[in-house]
Amino acid sequence: MLSSSSSSSPPPHLLRLLFLSLVLCSFHVSFASSSQSVGLGYRLVSIQEAPNGGLIGHLQVKGTTSTYGPDIPHLQLYVKLETPDRLRVHITDAAKQRWEVPYNLLPREQPPLLKNTIGGASTPPKTQEYAGPNLIFSCTSDPFGFAIKRRSDGEVLFNSTSNKDDPFGDLVFKDQYLEISTRLPKSASLYGLGENTQPGGIKLQPNDPYTLYTTDISAINLNIDLYGSHPVYMDLRNKGGVGSAHGVLLLNSNGMDIVYRGGSLTYKAIGGVFDFYFFGGTRPLDVVNQYTSFVGRPAPMPYWALGFHQCRWGYPNISYVEGVVENYKKARIPLDVIWNDDDHMDAAKDFTLDPINYPHDKVVAFLDKIHSRGMKYIVLIDPGINVNSTYATYNRAMSSDVFIKYEGEPFLAQVWPGPVYFPDFLNPKTVQWWVDEIQRFHKLVPVDGLWIDMNEVSNFCTGKCEMPKGNLCPDPKSKEPWLCCLSCTNITKTRWDEPPYKINASGIQAPIGYKTIATSAVHYNGVLEYDAHSLFGFSQTIATHKALLGLEGKRPFILTRSTYVGSGAYAAHWTGDNKGTWEDLRYSISTILNFGIFGVPMVGSDICGFYPAPTEELCNRWIELGAFYPFSRDHANFASPRQELYVWDSVATSARNALGLRYRLLPYLYTLNYDAHVTGAPIARPLFFTFPNMERVYNMSTQFLLGERVMVSPVLTQGATSVKALFPKGTWYNLFDMTKAVRVTEGDGQYVVLDAPLNEINVHVCEGAILPMQRGGYTSAEARKTPFTLVVAFPMGASEAEARGSVFVDEDERPVMRVEDGYATRVEFYAKVSAKTVTVMSEVEAGKYSLEEGMVIEKVCVLGLEGSVAGEVVIEVDGMPYSGDVSSVHVSGGSSSTSLEGLEGGGKMKAVVVEVAGLNIPLGKKFVLSWKLGVTN
């Protein structure tokens, strides 16, 4: 939901833009200064082997300065090779415990106790080395600096040692200012460090601002700290035509600026510790695998979550919502999930229903109706709990003492219901209270998932607030409920509210307590909001996941706006309040691809834009693209005109076309969901994930891959009826018309101009793939009951080639997602053409579930063959001759050639599509299909 509306007065996040140009000038000047005037570095005075096999050292400050506060004199260094491909470097105060991301939120090994740190070994040599099988740590003693090197190629992945000519200095460690840098080759391509909207594409741009601090600012603002904080980047380098990648995570939840100059990168954090994790790679997929094995594998999504979702802030009553569902049905547009923003609530209070517009009996009857169709219903909840003695949720919260405090009392803020307190999700009692409230609400309204919004956390006021005297808050007559109506004073009396170093918050160096919780407010066990601010959404997500998991033993679905490292293990994400513009359409791709790198693969943007009104043409192009977001949802602001996909006839046509393909691809997308859960592999991914040696795709932000070999090439320009798309080497078949293909023989790829009429998007599958597809349907429940088709893509006209693919099916609402006999089946498909023979086969793991569900393969479609079928198709199932109705099996294809798309000269090529249809092969049984190739004239 928008934190401020776009009606009569400009919302706060738009006002911020007025200052942006001026501020960025001073921002770059301040970032250009060296740390030499901030700190004088440290020396390594001792180092020894830690009890657990790592290294533990003692660093001593070389000299002190007063800039940003006094230096911490003694530091503990801890180095540990945690896996062959993950190395940790942890630096903290040697004398006093400092704030770190809580170990119960993000489980990991704890460093040795501080009392064992100081002293304990003789003066170390000038250089030290700690070598593992794949990663090597080395350091210099005076001044202290360290480097991480990959053994296989000798590549230095990180190097904090500075020289006098560098634009950065040595290590700085003060209570409220920590600085460290790494040297980088200027040819390195970096990705990550979000959440922000990057107009320059997915690749990080030198001298762009990168500030991490969770903030409720609309995603229309560029290069500004947004809803999430992800201090992780992937570094992709190319030497001699070979790409190699690694990852770097600084596990620190405090606000920070990150200065990327092209040849170096500097972290400037306002608290916490240096807790670095280095992931050795070397493929981009390896990096994400290694990263998510540490922060948590992406959450398994229920099958229906991959269907299409419809939402709007401004559905006035339950009858209106029911009408939306019926209109989708009449328009024959697929729809799986209908959502309510806060319209269903009684005066915007969580866990309530509006008794007039959303009466309980009508809501339950509506849910019974859509549930009978296999559809789902999700509602929004915000973290702010209305301060209202007639509100049962509030009273139970007060009894359990669950709120964040300021000066011993719950911190008073304002959001949609008016005055609110914010739950402290770091407190175990709060988690139990939240679980109980969700359970109570689910008994009232059996929702299928929850949407947690405004959890950066967002506050319409700033500072210490009190209830106004003599005025209603909010005024029920006000048309601007986002304007602060509490009596508030700024808080500037502590160093937590006014830290010595000002991060570039909101792009204007705003006070870090602006429009959020005061940073001197206190959480459970005395934890300061200053330290824990960016963890609010993450901690709420974990508590919500626990609650949903305990309801009916079903797989939870949560959509969260604010995210942190590890959020993908619990929830999906959408990119927040975007605009209905062509620019925002384009920006959405980079943000979605970044979240795949962050380990949050279930991600999407508001299709057609949240506000203001999109044009008809834009909405056509947006649903064509959005149909292939991992999370596909149309969502709009109450002030915008209606933009459901059936409103315009042309958009309805585009929706039926694009979503029709999505629903046929659901088994493939669900298998990618499984792969993400098992290996961290993003569902939507940049082209360099599959083609890491191809430098020209390193900043490709207008096309993307679904999985390894399905490429989406959308129209992103107004008025365009064609799209210029880059195709890597190989044959790429059009998934809307498989008799059309693009064939590229150049190793560095080739741009191709493709036809793209208003209602069409280009989606291609690359040679070497086997795609599991089904017939589709108007809901995922309907679609998944249909038979399977296997699409086998060989290189065009190849006489010798191979292809492979897989499919995972399960009882999709079980919390666990794993291959388990009776509950899930995984099938690997293989195909080859050799010696004029085509063979398609499978290997089955735990086939019982798919057999019990009656899942069958009805068709095998083979692309790129040089000839048709000669003689009979030989079919074996479980090593025995096919026992199905052979008379129903028929072969088609061979009479027409494949059309070449876009390439100069066009024309056709002697390659055919062969379909073996009429099959009834159980998915859960091993099979072999083979036939001889005939000659095609």
mmCIF file with all atom_site columns, C-alpha atoms in Angstrom, residues 582-651:
data_model
loop_
_atom_site.group_PDB
_atom_site.id
_atom_site.type_symbol
_atom_site.label_atom_id
_atom_site.label_alt_id
_atom_site.label_comp_id
_atom_site.label_asym_id
_atom_site.label_entity_id
_atom_site.label_seq_id
_atom_site.pdbx_PDB_ins_code
_atom_site.Cartn_x
_atom_site.Cartn_y
_atom_site.Cartn_z
_atom_site.occupancy
_atom_site.B_iso_or_equiv
_atom_site.pdbx_formal_charge
_atom_site.auth_seq_id
_atom_site.auth_comp_id
_atom_site.auth_asym_id
_atom_site.auth_atom_id
_atom_site.pdbx_PDB_model_num
ATOM 1  C CA . TRP A 1 582 ? 7.345   3.060   -19.430 1.00 0.00 ? 582 TRP A CA 1
ATOM 2  C CA . GLU A 1 583 ? 10.401  3.796   -17.304 1.00 0.00 ? 583 GLU A CA 1
ATOM 3  C CA . ASP A 1 584 ? 8.990   1.870   -14.346 1.00 0.00 ? 584 ASP A CA 1
ATOM 4  C CA . LEU A 1 585 ? 8.135   -1.016  -16.655 1.00 0.00 ? 585 LEU A CA 1
ATOM 5  C CA . ARG A 1 586 ? 11.805  -1.199  -17.616 1.00 0.00 ? 586 ARG A CA 1
ATOM 6  C CA . TYR A 1 587 ? 13.136  -0.670  -14.071 1.00 0.00 ? 587 TYR A CA 1
ATOM 7  C CA . SER A 1 588 ? 11.090  -3.614  -12.807 1.00 0.00 ? 588 SER A CA 1
ATOM 8  C CA . ILE A 1 589 ? 13.324  -6.108  -14.592 1.00 0.00 ? 589 ILE A CA 1
ATOM 9  C CA . SER A 1 590 ? 16.531  -5.044  -12.831 1.00 0.00 ? 590 SER A CA 1
ATOM 10 C CA . THR A 1 591 ? 14.902  -5.035  -9.391  1.00 0.00 ? 591 THR A CA 1
ATOM 11 C CA . ILE A 1 592 ? 13.425  -8.494  -9.896  1.00 0.00 ? 592 ILE A CA 1
ATOM 12 C CA . LEU A 1 593 ? 16.743  -9.895  -11.111 1.00 0.00 ? 593 LEU A CA 1
ATOM 13 C CA . ASN A 1 594 ? 18.529  -8.394  -8.113  1.00 0.00 ? 594 ASN A CA 1
ATOM 14 C CA . PHE A 1 595 ? 16.187  -10.116 -5.690  1.00 0.00 ? 595 PHE A CA 1
ATOM 15 C CA . GLY A 1 596 ? 17.026  -13.443 -7.289  1.00 0.00 ? 596 GLY A CA 1
ATOM 16 C CA . ILE A 1 597 ? 20.641  -12.741 -6.340  1.00 0.00 ? 597 ILE A CA 1
ATOM 17 C CA . PHE A 1 598 ? 19.464  -11.790 -2.829  1.00 0.00 ? 598 PHE A CA 1
ATOM 18 C CA . GLY A 1 599 ? 17.921  -15.242 -2.377  1.00 0.00 ? 599 GLY A CA 1
ATOM 19 C CA . VAL A 1 600 ? 14.328  -13.980 -2.802  1.00 0.00 ? 600 VAL A CA 1
ATOM 20 C CA . PRO A 1 601 ? 13.312  -15.619 -6.089  1.00 0.00 ? 601 PRO A CA 1
ATOM 21 C CA . MET A 1 602 ? 9.530   -15.198 -5.662  1.00 0.00 ? 602 MET A CA 1
ATOM 22 C CA . VAL A 1 603 ? 9.333   -11.549 -6.654  1.00 0.00 ? 603 VAL A CA 1
ATOM 23 C CA . GLY A 1 604 ? 7.333   -9.291  -8.921  1.00 0.00 ? 604 GLY A CA 1
ATOM 24 C CA . SER A 1 605 ? 6.263   -5.702  -9.560  1.00 0.00 ? 605 SER A CA 1
ATOM 25 C CA . ASP A 1 606 ? 2.778   -4.227  -9.587  1.00 0.00 ? 606 ASP A CA 1
ATOM 26 C CA . ILE A 1 607 ? 1.583   -4.956  -13.117 1.00 0.00 ? 607 ILE A CA 1
ATOM 27 C CA . CYS A 1 608 ? 0.342   -1.841  -14.975 1.00 0.00 ? 608 CYS A CA 1
ATOM 28 C CA . GLY A 1 609 ? 1.761   0.312   -12.169 1.00 0.00 ? 609 GLY A CA 1
ATOM 29 C CA . PHE A 1 610 ? 0.418   1.194   -8.726  1.00 0.00 ? 610 PHE A CA 1
ATOM 30 C CA . TYR A 1 611 ? -0.343  4.801   -9.656  1.00 0.00 ? 611 TYR A CA 1
ATOM 31 C CA . PRO A 1 612 ? -1.307  6.912   -11.552 1.00 0.00 ? 612 PRO A CA 1
ATOM 32 C CA . ALA A 1 613 ? -3.423  5.601   -14.435 1.00 0.00 ? 613 ALA A CA 1
ATOM 33 C CA . PRO A 1 614 ? -1.477  3.616   -17.037 1.00 0.00 ? 614 PRO A CA 1
ATOM 34 C CA . THR A 1 615 ? -2.278  3.935   -20.716 1.00 0.00 ? 615 THR A CA 1
ATOM 35 C CA . GLU A 1 616 ? -3.957  1.065   -22.495 1.00 0.00 ? 616 GLU A CA 1
ATOM 36 C CA . GLU A 1 617 ? -0.831  0.387   -24.532 1.00 0.00 ? 617 GLU A CA 1
ATOM 37 C CA . LEU A 1 618 ? 1.377   0.344   -21.439 1.00 0.00 ? 618 LEU A CA 1
ATOM 38 C CA . CYS A 1 619 ? -0.940  -2.063  -19.651 1.00 0.00 ? 619 CYS A CA 1
ATOM 39 C CA . ASN A 1 620 ? -0.809  -4.366  -22.683 1.00 0.00 ? 620 ASN A CA 1
ATOM 40 C CA . ARG A 1 621 ? 2.956   -4.442  -22.582 1.00 0.00 ? 621 ARG A CA 1
ATOM 41 C CA . TRP A 1 622 ? 3.064   -4.747  -18.791 1.00 0.00 ? 622 TRP A CA 1
ATOM 42 C CA . ILE A 1 623 ? 0.869   -7.837  -18.570 1.00 0.00 ? 623 ILE A CA 1
ATOM 43 C CA . GLU A 1 624 ? 2.922   -9.392  -21.371 1.00 0.00 ? 624 GLU A CA 1
ATOM 44 C CA . LEU A 1 625 ? 6.042   -8.880  -19.263 1.00 0.00 ? 625 LEU A CA 1
ATOM 45 C CA . GLY A 1 626 ? 4.368   -9.395  -15.873 1.00 0.00 ? 626 GLY A CA 1
ATOM 46 C CA . ALA A 1 627 ? 2.960   -12.740 -16.954 1.00 0.00 ? 627 ALA A CA 1
ATOM 47 C CA . PHE A 1 628 ? 6.549   -13.961 -16.656 1.00 0.00 ? 628 PHE A CA 1
ATOM 48 C CA . TYR A 1 629 ? 7.483   -12.347 -13.356 1.00 0.00 ? 629 TYR A CA 1
ATOM 49 C CA . PRO A 1 630 ? 7.930   -15.125 -10.779 1.00 0.00 ? 630 PRO A CA 1
ATOM 50 C CA . PHE A 1 631 ? 5.220   -13.406 -8.712  1.00 0.00 ? 631 PHE A CA 1
ATOM 51 C CA . SER A 1 632 ? 2.582   -12.082 -11.114 1.00 0.00 ? 632 SER A CA 1
ATOM 52 C CA . ARG A 1 633 ? 0.079   -9.592  -9.669  1.00 0.00 ? 633 ARG A CA 1
ATOM 53 C CA . ASP A 1 634 ? -1.937  -6.630  -10.924 1.00 0.00 ? 634 ASP A CA 1
ATOM 54 C CA . HIS A 1 635 ? -2.248  -4.018  -8.170  1.00 0.00 ? 635 HIS A CA 1
ATOM 55 C CA . ALA A 1 636 ? -3.403  -0.404  -8.159  1.00 0.00 ? 636 ALA A CA 1
ATOM 56 C CA . ASN A 1 637 ? -3.992  2.598   -5.929  1.00 0.00 ? 637 ASN A CA 1
ATOM 57 C CA . PHE A 1 638 ? -7.501  3.689   -4.895  1.00 0.00 ? 638 PHE A CA 1
ATOM 58 C CA . ALA A 1 639 ? -6.985  7.019   -6.694  1.00 0.00 ? 639 ALA A CA 1
ATOM 59 C CA . SER A 1 640 ? -6.233  5.334   -10.017 1.00 0.00 ? 640 SER A CA 1
ATOM 60 C CA . PRO A 1 641 ? -8.935  4.296   -12.486 1.00 0.00 ? 641 PRO A CA 1
ATOM 61 C CA . ARG A 1 642 ? -9.752  0.607   -12.693 1.00 0.00 ? 642 ARG A CA 1
ATOM 62 C CA . GLN A 1 643 ? -7.026  -1.407  -14.393 1.00 0.00 ? 643 GLN A CA 1
ATOM 63 C CA . GLU A 1 644 ? -8.030  -5.051  -14.001 1.00 0.00 ? 644 GLU A CA 1
ATOM 64 C CA . LEU A 1 645 ? -6.968  -6.930  -17.091 1.00 0.00 ? 645 LEU A CA 1
ATOM 65 C CA . TYR A 1 646 ? -10.491 -7.183  -18.478 1.00 0.00 ? 646 TYR A CA 1
ATOM 66 C CA . VAL A 1 647 ? -11.113 -3.403  -18.470 1.00 0.00 ? 647 VAL A CA 1
ATOM 67 C CA . TRP A 1 648 ? -9.647  -2.971  -21.965 1.00 0.00 ? 648 TRP A CA 1
ATOM 68 C CA . ASP A 1 649 ? -10.431 -5.519  -24.676 1.00 0.00 ? 649 ASP A CA 1
ATOM 69 C CA . SER A 1 650 ? -6.894  -5.269  -26.048 1.00 0.00 ? 650 SER A CA 1
ATOM 70 C CA . VAL A 1 651 ? -5.340  -5.860  -22.614 1.00 0.00 ? 651 VAL A CA 1
#
